[in-house]
Amino acid sequence: MTHRKRSFGSQSFSQNRRQSSSSGTQEDHEDSMFTQPSTSQVLRGLENLTPAQVDQKTSEVIQYLLVKDQKKIPVRRADLVKHVVKDYRNVYPEIMKRAARTFEQVFGLKLVEIDSKHHTYILINNLEAADRPPPVQCPANPKLGLLFVILGVTFMKGGVVRENVIWNTLKKLRVDSGEKHEEFGDVKRLVTEEFVRQRYLEYVRIPHTEPMEHEFRWGQRADMEVSKAKILEFMGQLHEQDPQSWTQQFREAQSSSSSQR
Amino acid sequence: MKKSRRNEEAPRQNGSTGRGRAGQRQNDEVQAGPEASRAGLPEESDDNDLGRRREIRSKYRDLINTVQQNREDMLSPATDKLTEVLEEANKLFKDVRRAREAALDAQLLVVATDLGKEKASQLFSEGSAFDPTAFAEHLLSFMGLNRLEDGDDDPQNGGGADGYLPRDAWHRLSRRAECCFRTAPSFHYMMGSFHAEPPAPKQKTERQRKAPSKEAKRIMPTQLKKMEESHQEATEKEVERILGYLKMYYEEDPTSPISYYEFVIDPNSFSRTVENIFHTSFLIRDGLARMYLDGDKLPCIAPVEEGDIEAASSSSRKQCIISISLKTWKELIDTFEIKDSIIQPPESQNE
């Protein structure tokens, strides 16, 4: 938090701080010090750097994002700039553009900004899941099943659901939020902290409730990563019903898949 | 004084505060909300008024409790309980004069509205309903729930008469649910990451033949040159001290075996535990103590009798390496329920 008085590399930003268009957030000290440079500034910055330097910096950003993605916790722009981009911040947009392209073309991943206010990024798979099972199967992560249950119920219930509904459903599946589960350990912590931090879920307090209650919603990562249509399809299989019979959910799934493109 | 103030009150009207003291709220006086219209009321004595107000407040609190406690009941589309509560509240409100009761009325309204909102959301009338309970049942079947016919077998995953879930139940579900997610595969370096910690201390406790032990003894003098005098003496002293503890513990009950882990582990300090293991290994190397496995294949340690020391040195020796990590140390403490250390830490040690 002592960066306030620092001058950035070759470009001085004092005159540009006035034209802050994208850095609306004041919560993040470090991020508010970073104003998105304009196109002309980027061009000027690129003139002072060799292509090899920019490529190198892009690679560093890519590696940083790939490793950070292991925990599935979103990456903040502030951290990215502070730890990796550093003196190259004046060409930040160019670096991000190249990184996104590399992700798409080399890794088949998509770099997505899930929070335009706080500028956080996640990586999702750009490729559609194949219809046939893959030739090499890595062991399935059981947490995915748990997440599916919660997201599925929330979706079928209209997108918002009181926490009790989820806890009761899980209890029927032998997952008790009050006890330590064989597979998941501390379920409450997993669901209300880890999944929330990963942005799969939102766990929001309902005002005026005594004792305090919360509701679950889909998180920003789930919105991008999870296919409502596929969830509905699986629901249909489980209930032996036509997915279209849930008309409202079906409509919601259709509109959401078009927005995910 | 109160009476005179009441005399000044204009008869209640619908709408906002149209009084002379524009908008200024005195202690307890408030205009009725737009809901209820009422004529001016006859004067009441102070006592009656207080009693009546207390009654009203108590009734409101009852209503609020009713709504909160019987939530599930009121949510069911079959009952009209919520409507009844609201009608009850309306009746009560006719007698409300002061802020305190009105505040309770507002609180009841909040709670009731909340319930109303949830009831409304239940009316997902278009299309099929979705019942989480049925969903859970279908999932259990999908995950391979074994519904036992008689409850004879031991329930494994907390099933009892309902059957038990197989171990891979959640894996099965995850495998199927994977396709709903467009998760980026996690990136890991193929060779694993570089582990920057030094390897855990490995202790050789016994030598197999005399020759290697001679080598070890030869190494010792070189180490001596590197170490300070005090270090070497301190180690010897420690080893002797530990031998003392071992003998003392053993003499207390020569028949009961001393668990090795209970002996060396210090539940308060991982580093001291490692030091204890280190020093104990000297005892074993010198033939002053022996380690063996008891009936449960757990390691035990015992001092060697005076007369046996010579005999032991010539018999075949076995060698083993003991390692311990912070995690293992904690697990051992939990498993063996070790509360205190047998080997007391030396007083001279500074933390």
XYZ file of C-alpha atoms in Angstrom, chain A residues 63 66 69-70 72 109 123-126 129 137-142 144-149 151 153 156-158 162 165 169 172-175 181-184 200 208 210 225-227 230-231 234-235 237-239 241 245-248 251 261, chain B residues 68 71 110-111 114 117-118 121-140 142-143 145 157-160 162-165 167-168 170-171 173-189:
118
model
C 2.264 -18.382 -17.367
C -2.152 -20.469 -16.080
C -5.920 -20.830 -12.594
C -4.993 -24.033 -10.766
C -9.725 -21.454 -9.913
C -8.831 -21.393 -23.549
C -9.854 -18.820 -17.809
C -12.474 -21.043 -19.281
C -12.386 -23.739 -21.881
C -12.987 -22.444 -25.336
C -17.090 -30.812 -24.604
C -9.979 -39.913 -18.844
C -8.527 -38.188 -15.851
C -10.270 -38.916 -12.559
C -13.380 -36.799 -12.087
C -13.284 -34.207 -9.360
C -16.100 -35.057 -6.932
C -17.934 -30.946 -9.551
C -20.822 -33.211 -8.663
C -21.547 -31.218 -5.545
C -21.396 -27.999 -7.501
C -23.728 -29.444 -10.087
C -26.316 -30.227 -7.442
C -26.180 -24.946 -9.366
C -31.283 -26.715 -7.885
C -34.423 -24.886 -11.570
C -35.740 -22.744 -8.757
C -35.477 -19.603 -10.814
C -32.738 -19.876 0.108
C -33.329 -25.557 0.360
C -31.327 -31.261 -0.569
C -30.942 -36.111 1.414
C -27.814 -36.929 -0.545
C -26.062 -37.849 2.715
C -24.091 -34.598 2.759
C -18.153 -35.477 5.071
C -15.985 -38.357 3.959
C -15.452 -36.967 0.499
C -15.800 -33.211 0.978
C -19.112 -20.399 -8.904
C -34.265 -8.602 7.851
C -33.563 -13.273 12.229
C -18.523 -21.654 -17.546
C -21.651 -23.652 -16.987
C -24.140 -24.534 -19.659
C -26.704 -29.106 -20.555
C -27.890 -28.973 -16.962
C -29.277 -33.911 -17.506
C -32.289 -32.954 -15.406
C -32.610 -37.578 -18.111
C -32.818 -37.912 -14.356
C -36.522 -37.137 -14.146
C -38.951 -35.787 -18.643
C -41.498 -29.311 -20.124
C -39.751 -26.860 -17.810
C -40.672 -24.009 -20.081
C -39.280 -21.099 -18.092
C -36.207 -20.347 -22.192
C -20.757 -17.171 -27.059
C -41.341 -16.917 11.828
C -42.688 -20.682 8.097
C -41.570 -6.895 6.596
C -41.657 -10.475 7.779
C -40.881 -11.653 2.792
C -42.513 -13.016 -1.844
C -41.407 -16.562 -1.306
C -41.893 -17.409 -6.241
C -43.324 -20.833 -5.590
C -45.914 -20.078 -8.192
C -43.537 -20.950 -10.977
C -46.767 -21.828 -12.587
C -45.699 -22.081 -16.163
C -44.211 -25.419 -17.026
C -43.515 -28.307 -14.698
C -42.773 -27.811 -11.078
C -39.366 -28.726 -9.761
C -39.187 -30.608 -6.508
C -35.742 -30.814 -4.916
C -36.752 -33.898 -2.959
C -37.644 -35.851 -6.074
C -34.435 -34.562 -7.650
C -32.432 -35.908 -4.732
C -34.113 -39.292 -5.043
C -33.297 -39.516 -8.743
C -29.734 -38.503 -8.051
C -29.323 -41.188 -5.432
C -28.097 -42.388 -10.502
C -25.202 -42.496 -8.063
C -27.625 -46.233 -4.232
C -22.185 -44.375 4.453
C -24.878 -43.616 6.967
C -27.681 -45.296 5.137
C -29.224 -47.725 7.512
C -32.326 -46.583 3.292
C -29.405 -48.286 1.663
C -25.849 -47.102 1.286
C -24.055 -45.138 -1.353
C -17.691 -45.156 -2.554
C -17.531 -43.777 -6.040
C -19.849 -38.690 -6.208
C -17.274 -39.592 -8.832
C -22.049 -37.972 -10.676
C -19.082 -35.726 -11.367
C -18.161 -37.694 -14.451
C -21.630 -37.177 -15.857
C -21.822 -33.541 -14.777
C -18.417 -32.676 -16.272
C -19.908 -32.021 -19.659
C -22.011 -29.205 -18.246
C -18.864 -27.313 -17.333
C -16.464 -25.595 -19.661
C -13.713 -25.623 -17.092
C -10.233 -24.857 -18.256
C -8.032 -27.838 -17.463
C -5.604 -27.001 -14.707
C -2.129 -26.347 -15.850
C 0.630 -28.227 -14.044
C 4.259 -28.576 -14.905
